[in-house]
Amino acid sequence: MLQVNYIRENRDHVIERLALRNFKQTTLVDEVVALDEQRRQIQTESDALAASANTSARQIGELMRQGKRDEAEAIKAASGGYKEQIKQLTDRLGELEQQLHEKLVLLPNLPHTSVPAGVGAEDNEVVLEHGNKPSLAEDAVPHWELTSKYGIIDFELGTKITGAGFPVYKGKGARLQRAMINFFLDRAQQAGYLEVQPPLLVNEASGFGTGQLPDKEGQMYHVGVDDLYLIPTAEVPVTNLYRDVIVKEADFPVKLTAYTPCFRREAGSYGAHVRGLNRLHQFDKVEVVQLVHPERSYEVLEEMSSYVQSLLQALDLPYRVLRLCGGDMGFTSALTYDMEVWSAAQQRWLEVSSVSNFESYQSNRLKVRFKGESGKTQLVHTLNGSALALPRILASILENNQTDRGIRIPDVLVPYTGFEWID
RNA sequence: GGAGAGUUGGCAGAGCGGUCGAAUGCGGCGGUCUUGAAAACCGUUGUCUGUAACAGGACCGGGGGUUCGAAUCCCUCACUCUCCGCCA
């Protein structure tokens, strides 16, 4: 959520920035400014009235103590009107605050100055490409054929148990999953991230804090009887660990990592692009999250980007890094890098990580603050990234590393899998 | 699922309807003392809003009510804890 004060003082700039993500509801910005203006005016009136009422009440108390009952009664009689007036004003204030809040949550984050203009994926800027795309044999096949050929994933069985998009990993497939999770967690720990195991179900306040609610309600599975949401990413519970916390500046940077399954409804997605492991309703991911001093957040974003790339390099997967354009960036992000690996048999890039700086957009909702040098509390900047999401990494490993002999496991994973080949 | 207790500042824990944003202890910060540290002593120490700065306003789980006045009384919701039951 953007800060009202900022919008008030930088109205034109806000509109200009929002235009970069093709957000053209300039009236919304003006409505926010107007509502805020009204709110503050009513607030002032209400406060003045409350001050008078407080004074009277104090006087009455003092007079009563002194036994001056008559004088107290006189003031009491004159104080009767405050209650009704104050109630009217505070009711109005409540309405204004609610309206303001409703408008405010409709405004996405302001893109960073380096974000390219654009409307969709085709306008994203390729920052760099790394590694060589392997040239496969004539008979190379996509991963969904490899998984059944080697019996490591059973999609049909998952469909029977739950539904489409819930694969069952078996044998070396299951072990490879476990190996990747451990590999990613070990690397994160070496990079200074504290490992946590958060809940996989979160309440509404948590969903709101990181921005999934109310905007993307339909994306999450909702457990109605208990009014809880299955997490779409570890970002939600992990970032919310610091909701309403005032961080000590000495504790910066706060670096957290978590492995969790992720659940996404992805309603309305069908077709070839979502075959096999390309898009699932449940998948595994290791996430990294940082809470940092505002002055350092872009430096940290680059650091996180490098970290994610180091994983891809270790796995020896060809990848590219995109700087998302204004139109393709998530609602809450100010700058996002997407990492995509090359899927040799499908001949396409698959997104395996998204690293974002949310600046104070999330922390304003979450109320994650720190006490600065001046002694004033300020909002921290939050960042997160996938490091990494497993399914498409797996897809890429399977496709890129397929040989006559079987599928070669990347060297760094062998200590974790205990085998070198899926055959 | 059944029964009971509770929710107050970073933590612990007081709080007759008025002088309570809130005692006290611990912790934190600053200082005295010390070669240094510890101890002791002194001072200080919540958040939000608002102002150029003061002032002012709000917050004692959430919401509502009674009252001139509510942390304190009433209603309601949520959550936590304890015991029993069930259970990885």
Short mmCIF file of C-alpha atoms (C1' of nucleotides) in Angstrom, two decimals:
data_model
loop_
_atom_site.label_atom_id
_atom_site.label_comp_id
_atom_site.label_asym_id
_atom_site.label_seq_id
_atom_site.Cartn_x
_atom_site.Cartn_y
_atom_site.Cartn_z
CA MET A 1 0.00 0.00 0.00
CA LEU A 2 1.30 3.41 -0.93
CA GLN A 3 1.64 5.96 1.84
CA VAL A 4 -1.07 8.59 1.82
CA ASN A 5 1.31 11.34 2.80
CA TYR A 6 3.48 10.54 -0.16
CA ILE A 7 0.56 10.60 -2.56
CA ARG A 8 -0.64 13.87 -1.12
CA GLU A 9 2.69 15.55 -1.59
CA ASN A 10 3.62 13.95 -4.91
CA ARG A 11 0.34 13.64 -6.74
CA ASP A 12 1.73 14.30 -10.22
CA HIS A 13 4.69 12.05 -9.77
CA VAL A 14 2.47 9.20 -8.56
CA ILE A 15 0.28 9.49 -11.63
CA GLU A 16 3.28 9.61 -13.92
CA ARG A 17 4.80 6.51 -12.34
CA LEU A 18 1.56 4.58 -12.40
CA ALA A 19 1.20 5.31 -16.09
CA LEU A 20 4.32 3.25 -16.62
CA ARG A 21 2.41 0.16 -15.61
CA ASN A 22 -0.51 1.29 -17.75
CA PHE A 23 -2.49 2.23 -14.72
CA LYS A 24 -4.52 5.13 -15.95
CA GLN A 25 -7.08 5.64 -13.23
CA THR A 26 -5.76 9.05 -12.35
CA THR A 27 -9.12 9.86 -10.81
CA LEU A 28 -8.42 7.25 -8.17
CA VAL A 29 -5.33 9.15 -7.11
CA ASP A 30 -7.29 12.37 -6.91
CA GLU A 31 -10.04 10.64 -4.96
CA VAL A 32 -7.48 9.44 -2.47
CA VAL A 33 -6.09 12.95 -2.09
CA ALA A 34 -9.58 14.40 -1.67
CA LEU A 35 -10.67 11.79 0.86
CA ASP A 36 -7.49 12.32 2.81
CA GLU A 37 -8.10 16.05 2.85
CA GLN A 38 -11.63 15.56 4.18
CA ARG A 39 -10.42 13.03 6.67
CA ARG A 40 -7.86 15.34 8.14
CA GLN A 41 -10.34 18.20 8.36
CA ILE A 42 -12.93 16.11 10.20
CA GLN A 43 -10.17 14.73 12.37
CA THR A 44 -9.19 18.23 13.43
CA GLU A 45 -12.78 19.15 14.27
CA SER A 46 -13.33 15.97 16.16
CA ASP A 47 -10.11 16.37 18.10
CA ALA A 48 -11.02 19.89 19.15
CA LEU A 49 -14.40 18.73 20.38
CA ALA A 50 -12.87 15.83 22.24
CA ALA A 51 -10.44 18.22 23.87
CA SER A 52 -13.33 20.33 25.17
CA ALA A 53 -15.19 17.26 26.43
CA ASN A 54 -12.07 16.04 28.18
CA THR A 55 -11.57 19.38 29.85
CA SER A 56 -15.14 19.40 31.14
CA ALA A 57 -14.92 15.87 32.42
CA ARG A 58 -11.72 16.70 34.24
CA GLN A 59 -13.28 19.77 35.79
CA ILE A 60 -16.27 17.79 36.97
CA GLY A 61 -14.02 15.22 38.54
CA GLU A 62 -12.04 17.89 40.33
CA LEU A 63 -15.15 19.69 41.60
CA MET A 64 -16.70 16.43 42.81
CA ARG A 65 -13.60 15.68 44.77
CA GLN A 66 -13.78 19.08 46.38
CA GLY A 67 -17.40 18.46 47.20
CA LYS A 68 -18.61 21.29 44.98
CA ARG A 69 -21.51 19.30 43.74
CA ASP A 70 -23.57 22.19 42.40
CA GLU A 71 -20.81 23.57 40.24
CA ALA A 72 -20.12 20.09 38.93
CA GLU A 73 -23.77 19.61 38.04
CA ALA A 74 -23.74 22.89 36.14
CA ILE A 75 -20.84 21.83 33.96
CA LYS A 76 -22.32 18.39 33.59
CA ALA A 77 -25.52 19.89 32.21
CA ALA A 78 -23.50 21.86 29.68
CA SER A 79 -21.48 18.81 28.61
CA GLY A 80 -24.42 16.75 27.43
CA GLY A 81 -24.11 17.83 23.83
CA TYR A 82 -20.53 16.68 23.27
CA LYS A 83 -21.30 13.02 23.05
CA GLU A 84 -23.69 13.31 20.17
CA GLN A 85 -21.52 15.73 18.22
CA ILE A 86 -18.39 13.70 18.70
CA LYS A 87 -20.18 10.56 17.69
CA GLN A 88 -21.36 12.16 14.48
CA LEU A 89 -17.88 13.28 13.62
CA THR A 90 -16.17 10.03 14.50
CA ASP A 91 -18.76 8.09 12.52
CA ARG A 92 -18.05 10.29 9.55
CA LEU A 93 -14.35 9.87 10.18
CA GLY A 94 -14.73 6.11 10.21
CA GLU A 95 -16.54 6.20 6.88
CA LEU A 96 -13.88 8.40 5.34
CA GLU A 97 -11.09 6.21 6.61
CA GLN A 98 -12.75 3.13 5.21
CA GLN A 99 -13.35 4.76 1.85
CA LEU A 100 -9.78 5.98 1.78
CA HIS A 101 -8.50 2.53 2.58
CA GLU A 102 -10.66 0.95 -0.09
CA LYS A 103 -9.26 3.30 -2.70
CA LEU A 104 -5.73 3.03 -1.43
CA VAL A 105 -5.54 -0.74 -1.79
CA LEU A 106 -6.52 -0.40 -5.42
CA LEU A 107 -3.32 1.48 -6.19
CA PRO A 108 -0.40 -0.73 -7.19
CA ASN A 109 3.19 0.02 -6.24
CA LEU A 110 5.11 2.69 -8.12
CA PRO A 111 7.61 1.20 -10.58
CA HIS A 112 11.27 2.00 -10.05
CA THR A 113 12.84 4.37 -12.56
CA SER A 114 14.70 1.51 -14.26
CA VAL A 115 11.49 -0.34 -15.10
CA PRO A 116 10.96 -0.39 -18.87
CA ALA A 117 7.64 0.73 -20.30
CA GLY A 118 5.49 -1.98 -21.80
CA VAL A 119 2.25 -3.85 -21.64
CA GLY A 120 3.14 -7.52 -21.50
CA ALA A 121 5.75 -10.26 -21.43
CA GLU A 122 7.03 -9.30 -24.92
CA ASP A 123 8.16 -5.92 -23.56
CA ASN A 124 10.32 -7.30 -20.78
CA GLU A 125 13.95 -6.39 -21.04
CA VAL A 126 16.46 -9.21 -21.34
CA VAL A 127 19.22 -8.20 -18.94
CA LEU A 128 21.51 -11.11 -19.62
CA GLU A 129 21.66 -14.61 -20.95
CA HIS A 130 23.96 -17.19 -19.48
CA GLY A 131 25.09 -20.64 -20.57
CA ASN A 132 24.72 -22.57 -23.79
CA LYS A 133 21.49 -24.14 -24.87
CA PRO A 134 22.16 -27.84 -25.35
CA SER A 135 21.51 -29.37 -28.74
CA LEU A 136 19.49 -32.48 -28.15
CA ALA A 137 19.34 -35.69 -30.10
CA GLU A 138 16.65 -36.17 -32.73
CA ASP A 139 14.60 -38.36 -30.49
CA ALA A 140 14.62 -35.96 -27.54
CA VAL A 141 11.26 -35.63 -25.82
CA PRO A 142 9.59 -33.18 -23.45
CA HIS A 143 9.75 -33.82 -19.76
CA TRP A 144 6.24 -35.16 -19.40
CA GLU A 145 7.24 -38.10 -21.55
CA LEU A 146 10.49 -38.58 -19.66
CA THR A 147 8.72 -38.66 -16.31
CA SER A 148 6.53 -41.55 -17.39
CA LYS A 149 9.35 -43.26 -19.32
CA TYR A 150 11.42 -43.45 -16.15
CA GLY A 151 8.49 -43.76 -13.79
CA ILE A 152 9.45 -40.81 -11.62
CA ILE A 153 6.22 -38.78 -11.73
CA ASP A 154 2.69 -40.04 -12.07
CA PHE A 155 0.34 -37.27 -13.14
CA GLU A 156 -2.66 -39.55 -13.64
CA LEU A 157 -2.37 -40.93 -10.12
CA GLY A 158 -2.40 -37.41 -8.74
CA THR A 159 -5.50 -36.69 -10.75
CA LYS A 160 -7.17 -39.71 -9.19
CA ILE A 161 -6.21 -38.70 -5.65
CA THR A 162 -6.87 -34.97 -5.98
CA GLY A 163 -7.16 -33.54 -9.46
CA ALA A 164 -5.13 -32.17 -12.34
CA GLY A 165 -2.04 -30.28 -11.26
CA PHE A 166 -1.22 -32.42 -8.26
CA PRO A 167 1.52 -34.79 -9.39
CA VAL A 168 2.74 -37.82 -7.48
CA TYR A 169 6.54 -38.05 -7.38
CA LYS A 170 7.92 -41.56 -7.08
CA GLY A 171 11.23 -43.27 -6.46
CA LYS A 172 14.12 -41.27 -7.89
CA GLY A 173 11.67 -38.51 -8.74
CA ALA A 174 10.75 -38.12 -5.09
CA ARG A 175 14.35 -38.34 -4.00
CA LEU A 176 15.41 -35.74 -6.51
CA GLN A 177 12.77 -33.40 -5.14
CA ARG A 178 14.08 -33.92 -1.65
CA ALA A 179 17.63 -33.43 -2.87
CA MET A 180 16.83 -30.11 -4.51
CA ILE A 181 15.07 -28.83 -1.40
CA ASN A 182 18.06 -29.68 0.76
CA PHE A 183 20.50 -28.27 -1.74
CA PHE A 184 18.63 -24.98 -1.97
CA LEU A 185 18.22 -24.70 1.79
CA ASP A 186 21.88 -25.45 2.43
CA ARG A 187 22.93 -22.81 -0.08
CA ALA A 188 20.58 -20.27 1.46
CA GLN A 189 21.95 -20.94 4.87
CA GLN A 190 25.50 -20.50 3.56
CA ALA A 191 24.38 -17.17 2.12
CA GLY A 192 23.31 -16.04 5.56
CA TYR A 193 19.59 -16.76 5.51
CA LEU A 194 17.92 -18.09 8.64
CA GLU A 195 15.85 -21.15 7.88
CA VAL A 196 12.29 -21.16 9.15
CA GLN A 197 9.39 -23.57 8.82
CA PRO A 198 6.25 -21.47 8.71
CA PRO A 199 2.60 -22.52 8.77
CA LEU A 200 1.16 -23.47 5.39
CA LEU A 201 -2.23 -21.98 6.20
CA VAL A 202 -2.55 -18.29 6.92
CA ASN A 203 -5.31 -16.00 8.13
CA GLU A 204 -6.78 -13.09 6.27
CA ALA A 205 -4.57 -10.49 7.94
CA SER A 206 -1.48 -12.27 6.64
CA GLY A 207 -2.88 -12.55 3.14
CA PHE A 208 -3.60 -8.85 3.19
CA GLY A 209 -0.19 -7.95 4.58
CA THR A 210 1.79 -9.27 1.65
CA GLY A 211 -0.76 -8.17 -0.91
CA GLN A 212 -2.49 -11.40 -1.96
CA LEU A 213 -5.71 -10.07 -0.47
CA PRO A 214 -7.89 -8.47 -1.52
CA ASP A 215 -6.50 -8.28 -5.08
CA LYS A 216 -5.81 -11.91 -5.81
CA GLU A 217 -8.34 -13.66 -3.68
CA GLY A 218 -9.17 -16.17 -6.41
CA GLN A 219 -5.60 -17.35 -6.67
CA MET A 220 -5.54 -18.91 -3.22
CA TYR A 221 -7.28 -21.99 -1.90
CA HIS A 222 -9.58 -20.96 0.90
CA VAL A 223 -10.54 -23.27 3.73
CA GLY A 224 -14.01 -21.96 4.47
CA VAL A 225 -14.85 -23.55 7.79
CA ASP A 226 -11.79 -22.06 9.44
CA ASP A 227 -11.44 -19.03 7.17
CA LEU A 228 -7.81 -19.79 6.37
CA TYR A 229 -5.88 -19.68 3.13
CA LEU A 230 -3.39 -22.22 1.80
CA ILE A 231 -0.22 -20.29 1.06
CA PRO A 232 0.57 -19.58 -2.61
CA THR A 233 4.18 -18.91 -1.60
CA ALA A 234 6.29 -18.93 1.56
CA GLU A 235 6.57 -15.18 1.11
CA VAL A 236 3.21 -14.84 2.85
CA PRO A 237 3.88 -16.51 6.21
CA VAL A 238 7.58 -15.62 6.28
CA THR A 239 7.18 -11.90 5.64
CA ASN A 240 4.28 -11.83 8.05
CA LEU A 241 6.53 -13.09 10.81
CA TYR A 242 7.53 -9.46 11.08
CA ARG A 243 4.06 -7.95 10.88
CA ASP A 244 3.69 -5.17 13.48
CA VAL A 245 7.32 -5.53 14.46
CA ILE A 246 9.72 -2.65 14.99
CA VAL A 247 13.06 -4.06 13.92
CA LYS A 248 16.23 -2.91 15.60
CA GLU A 249 18.46 -1.25 13.06
CA ALA A 250 21.33 -3.40 14.28
CA ASP A 251 19.37 -6.47 13.17
CA PHE A 252 19.48 -5.40 9.52
CA PRO A 253 19.48 -7.11 7.19
CA VAL A 254 16.88 -9.64 8.28
CA LYS A 255 17.41 -12.63 6.00
CA LEU A 256 14.99 -15.55 6.08
CA THR A 257 14.56 -18.65 3.99
CA ALA A 258 11.89 -21.31 3.99
CA TYR A 259 10.99 -24.39 2.06
CA THR A 260 7.25 -24.86 1.66
CA PRO A 261 4.81 -26.46 -0.67
CA CYS A 262 2.87 -23.77 -2.52
CA PHE A 263 -0.77 -23.97 -3.54
CA ARG A 264 -2.23 -22.04 -6.43
CA ARG A 265 -5.65 -22.35 -7.93
CA GLU A 266 -4.53 -20.88 -11.28
CA ALA A 267 -8.13 -20.92 -12.37
CA GLY A 268 -8.69 -20.81 -16.08
CA SER A 269 -5.30 -22.00 -17.21
CA TYR A 270 -5.35 -24.83 -19.74
CA GLY A 271 -3.51 -25.93 -22.83
CA ALA A 272 -0.07 -26.99 -23.94
CA HIS A 273 1.76 -24.33 -21.95
CA VAL A 274 0.56 -25.88 -18.73
CA ARG A 275 1.38 -29.50 -19.56
CA GLY A 276 3.43 -31.62 -17.25
CA LEU A 277 5.37 -29.62 -14.71
CA ASN A 278 4.91 -26.29 -16.42
CA ARG A 279 2.08 -25.21 -14.17
CA LEU A 280 0.81 -26.98 -11.08
CA HIS A 281 -1.67 -26.43 -8.30
CA GLN A 282 0.80 -27.71 -5.73
CA PHE A 283 4.53 -27.38 -6.02
CA ASP A 284 7.63 -27.02 -3.87
CA LYS A 285 9.66 -23.91 -3.52
CA VAL A 286 12.45 -22.50 -1.42
CA GLU A 287 11.97 -18.80 -0.86
CA VAL A 288 14.36 -16.11 0.38
CA VAL A 289 13.11 -12.96 2.06
CA GLN A 290 14.94 -9.88 3.26
CA LEU A 291 13.91 -6.91 5.36
CA VAL A 292 16.36 -4.09 4.87
CA HIS A 293 17.12 -0.44 5.38
CA PRO A 294 15.41 1.59 2.63
CA GLU A 295 18.70 3.00 1.46
CA ARG A 296 20.08 -0.43 0.75
CA SER A 297 17.15 -2.19 -0.88
CA TYR A 298 18.26 -1.91 -4.50
CA GLU A 299 21.74 -3.02 -3.63
CA VAL A 300 20.17 -6.01 -1.89
CA LEU A 301 17.95 -6.70 -4.89
CA GLU A 302 21.06 -7.09 -7.05
CA GLU A 303 22.62 -9.29 -4.40
CA MET A 304 19.55 -11.52 -4.35
CA SER A 305 19.50 -11.68 -8.12
CA SER A 306 23.14 -12.78 -8.12
CA TYR A 307 22.39 -15.34 -5.47
CA VAL A 308 19.59 -16.90 -7.49
CA GLN A 309 21.80 -16.91 -10.58
CA SER A 310 24.51 -18.68 -8.62
CA LEU A 311 22.07 -21.53 -8.02
CA LEU A 312 21.23 -21.80 -11.69
CA GLN A 313 24.91 -21.77 -12.55
CA ALA A 314 25.59 -24.48 -10.01
CA LEU A 315 22.90 -26.59 -11.62
CA ASP A 316 24.47 -25.84 -15.00
CA LEU A 317 21.22 -24.68 -16.53
CA PRO A 318 21.15 -22.10 -19.32
CA TYR A 319 19.16 -19.12 -18.11
CA ARG A 320 18.31 -15.55 -18.79
CA VAL A 321 17.38 -12.66 -16.57
CA LEU A 322 14.52 -10.35 -17.41
CA ARG A 323 13.73 -6.97 -16.04
CA LEU A 324 9.96 -6.94 -16.07
CA CYS A 325 8.24 -4.10 -17.83
CA GLY A 326 5.64 -1.96 -16.14
CA GLY A 327 2.76 -3.91 -17.58
CA ASP A 328 4.04 -7.34 -16.59
CA MET A 329 5.15 -6.57 -13.07
CA GLY A 330 3.23 -7.74 -10.03
CA PHE A 331 0.85 -5.40 -8.27
CA THR A 332 3.01 -4.94 -5.19
CA SER A 333 6.46 -4.78 -6.79
CA ALA A 334 8.60 -1.78 -7.61
CA LEU A 335 11.17 -3.73 -9.59
CA THR A 336 11.22 -7.40 -10.50
CA TYR A 337 13.76 -9.65 -12.12
CA ASP A 338 12.51 -12.91 -13.52
CA MET A 339 14.91 -15.79 -14.00
CA GLU A 340 14.03 -18.21 -16.75
CA VAL A 341 15.73 -21.50 -17.56
CA TRP A 342 15.91 -22.97 -21.02
CA SER A 343 13.77 -26.00 -21.54
CA ALA A 344 15.50 -27.70 -24.43
CA ALA A 345 12.84 -30.12 -25.56
CA GLN A 346 10.00 -27.63 -25.34
CA GLN A 347 12.28 -25.01 -26.89
CA ARG A 348 11.07 -22.34 -24.54
CA TRP A 349 12.07 -20.35 -21.47
CA LEU A 350 10.48 -21.31 -18.18
CA GLU A 351 10.21 -18.89 -15.28
CA VAL A 352 11.79 -20.41 -12.20
CA SER A 353 12.35 -17.39 -10.02
CA SER A 354 11.04 -13.92 -9.50
CA VAL A 355 13.06 -11.55 -7.38
CA SER A 356 11.35 -8.35 -6.31
CA ASN A 357 11.83 -5.23 -4.31
CA PHE A 358 8.56 -4.10 -2.80
CA GLU A 359 10.11 -1.05 -1.19
CA SER A 360 7.66 0.01 1.53
CA TYR A 361 4.53 -1.24 -0.23
CA GLN A 362 4.26 -4.40 1.82
CA SER A 363 5.77 -2.98 5.00
CA ASN A 364 3.18 -0.22 5.01
CA ARG A 365 0.47 -2.86 5.10
CA LEU A 366 2.41 -5.06 7.49
CA LYS A 367 3.61 -2.20 9.66
CA VAL A 368 7.17 -3.48 9.67
CA ARG A 369 9.28 -0.60 10.86
CA PHE A 370 12.61 0.30 12.34
CA LYS A 371 13.87 3.18 14.39
CA GLY A 372 16.19 5.32 12.31
CA GLU A 373 19.10 7.49 13.34
CA SER A 374 16.76 10.38 14.06
CA GLY A 375 14.79 8.21 16.47
CA LYS A 376 11.76 8.26 14.21
CA THR A 377 10.17 5.01 13.11
CA GLN A 378 10.25 4.37 9.38
CA LEU A 379 8.99 1.59 7.18
CA VAL A 380 11.52 -1.06 6.18
CA HIS A 381 11.88 -2.28 2.61
CA THR A 382 10.95 -5.88 1.89
CA LEU A 383 12.31 -8.09 -0.85
CA ASN A 384 11.88 -11.69 -1.78
CA GLY A 385 12.75 -14.19 -4.41
CA SER A 386 12.32 -17.81 -5.32
CA ALA A 387 15.48 -19.77 -4.73
CA LEU A 388 14.13 -21.78 -6.35
CA ALA A 389 10.80 -23.18 -7.51
CA LEU A 390 11.28 -26.87 -8.14
CA PRO A 391 8.98 -28.09 -10.93
CA ARG A 392 10.39 -26.14 -13.84
CA ILE A 393 13.93 -26.69 -12.63
CA LEU A 394 13.12 -30.36 -12.70
CA ALA A 395 11.56 -30.04 -16.14
CA SER A 396 14.66 -28.31 -17.42
CA ILE A 397 17.05 -30.82 -15.87
CA LEU A 398 15.10 -33.70 -17.33
CA GLU A 399 14.91 -32.25 -20.80
CA ASN A 400 18.36 -30.72 -21.06
CA ASN A 401 20.21 -33.63 -19.52
CA GLN A 402 18.49 -36.47 -21.34
CA THR A 403 20.87 -38.89 -23.04
CA ASP A 404 20.79 -42.38 -24.47
CA ARG A 405 21.85 -43.68 -21.13
CA GLY A 406 19.25 -41.80 -19.11
CA ILE A 407 19.06 -38.48 -17.36
CA ARG A 408 22.24 -37.10 -15.86
CA ILE A 409 21.89 -35.52 -12.43
CA PRO A 410 23.78 -32.20 -12.05
CA ASP A 411 27.01 -32.75 -10.12
CA VAL A 412 26.06 -30.50 -7.22
CA LEU A 413 22.96 -32.56 -6.56
CA VAL A 414 24.62 -35.96 -6.60
CA PRO A 415 25.71 -35.76 -2.94
CA TYR A 416 22.08 -35.11 -2.13
CA THR A 417 20.46 -37.67 -4.42
CA GLY A 418 22.92 -40.46 -3.91
CA PHE A 419 22.64 -41.35 -7.60
CA GLU A 420 24.07 -39.89 -10.79
CA TRP A 421 21.56 -41.12 -13.30
CA ILE A 422 17.87 -41.59 -13.67
CA ASP A 423 17.69 -44.63 -15.92
"C1'" G B 1 -15.75 -32.07 20.94
"C1'" G B 2 -16.82 -30.95 26.79
"C1'" A B 3 -15.58 -27.67 31.17
"C1'" G B 4 -13.07 -23.55 33.27
"C1'" A B 5 -9.61 -19.21 33.32
"C1'" G B 6 -7.58 -15.23 30.92
"C1'" U B 7 -6.28 -11.06 27.10
"C1'" U B 8 -2.82 -4.22 30.21
"C1'" G B 9 3.53 -0.95 27.67
"C1'" G B 10 9.89 -5.15 24.91
"C1'" C B 11 8.83 -9.00 28.98
"C1'" A B 12 6.64 -9.99 33.92
"C1'" G B 13 2.76 -7.93 36.58
"C1'" A B 14 -0.59 -4.05 39.53
"C1'" G B 15 -4.65 -1.16 38.54
"C1'" C B 16 -11.50 2.00 44.02
"C1'" G B 17 -15.69 4.78 37.26
"C1'" G B 18 -12.37 10.74 37.75
"C1'" U B 19 -5.64 13.49 39.01
"C1'" C B 20 -4.15 6.37 34.44
"C1'" G B 21 -0.69 6.35 28.92
"C1'" A B 22 -1.20 3.61 33.18
"C1'" A B 23 2.25 1.46 39.78
"C1'" U B 24 6.25 -1.94 40.48
"C1'" G B 25 10.07 -5.32 38.79
"C1'" C B 26 13.11 -6.99 34.72
"C1'" G B 27 15.15 -5.59 30.17
"C1'" G B 28 16.95 -1.35 26.88
"C1'" C B 29 19.43 3.52 26.54
"C1'" G B 30 22.43 7.63 28.90
"C1'" G B 31 25.35 9.04 33.11
"C1'" U B 32 28.23 8.70 38.01
"C1'" C B 33 31.86 5.43 40.04
"C1'" U B 34 36.10 2.09 37.81
"C1'" U B 35 42.46 1.14 34.52
"C1'" G B 36 38.31 -1.69 32.20
"C1'" A B 37 34.05 -4.58 33.44
"C1'" A B 38 30.47 -6.14 37.05
"C1'" A B 39 27.72 -4.35 41.15
"C1'" A B 40 25.55 -0.01 43.13
"C1'" C B 41 23.34 4.70 42.43
"C1'" C B 42 20.96 8.70 39.29
"C1'" G B 43 18.25 9.77 34.97
"C1'" U B 44 15.64 8.06 30.79
"C1'" U B 45 12.67 4.52 28.00
"C1'" G B 46 5.35 2.68 24.04
"C1'" U B 47 2.69 3.42 19.29
"C1'" C B 48 -0.32 6.21 15.95
"C1'" U B 49 -2.17 10.98 14.57
"C1'" G B 50 -1.32 16.10 14.43
"C1'" U B 51 1.80 20.99 14.20
"C1'" A B 52 6.78 24.95 11.29
"C1'" A B 53 7.31 23.82 16.46
"C1'" C B 54 4.26 23.62 20.76
"C1'" A B 55 -0.59 22.31 21.89
"C1'" G B 56 -4.33 18.85 20.93
"C1'" G B 57 -6.44 13.84 19.83
"C1'" A B 58 -6.47 8.27 19.79
"C1'" C B 59 -4.80 3.48 21.63
"C1'" C B 60 -5.00 -1.14 28.12
"C1'" G B 61 -7.50 -8.07 22.40
"C1'" G B 62 -11.66 -6.24 18.30
"C1'" G B 63 -16.58 -4.03 18.00
"C1'" G B 64 -20.84 -1.86 20.48
"C1'" G B 65 -23.27 0.22 24.95
"C1'" U B 66 -23.99 2.85 29.95
"C1'" U B 67 -21.84 7.71 31.95
"C1'" C B 68 -20.26 14.55 32.15
"C1'" G B 69 -16.15 10.92 32.48
"C1'" A B 70 -14.40 3.76 31.26
"C1'" A B 71 -8.23 -0.06 31.52
"C1'" U B 72 -12.07 -0.23 35.42
"C1'" C B 73 -19.46 -1.50 34.57
"C1'" C B 74 -22.72 -4.11 30.59
"C1'" C B 75 -23.24 -6.78 25.71
"C1'" U B 76 -20.82 -9.19 21.77
"C1'" C B 77 -16.96 -11.30 18.79
"C1'" A B 78 -12.04 -13.09 18.34
"C1'" C B 79 -7.93 -15.20 20.34
"C1'" U B 80 -4.86 -17.55 24.21
"C1'" C B 81 -4.17 -20.84 28.30
"C1'" U B 82 -5.54 -25.05 31.71
"C1'" C B 83 -8.12 -29.78 32.50
"C1'" C B 84 -10.84 -33.90 30.05
"C1'" G B 85 -11.66 -36.56 25.35
"C1'" C B 86 -9.42 -37.76 20.53
"C1'" C B 87 -4.84 -37.97 18.02
"C1'" A B 88 0.72 -37.69 14.32
#
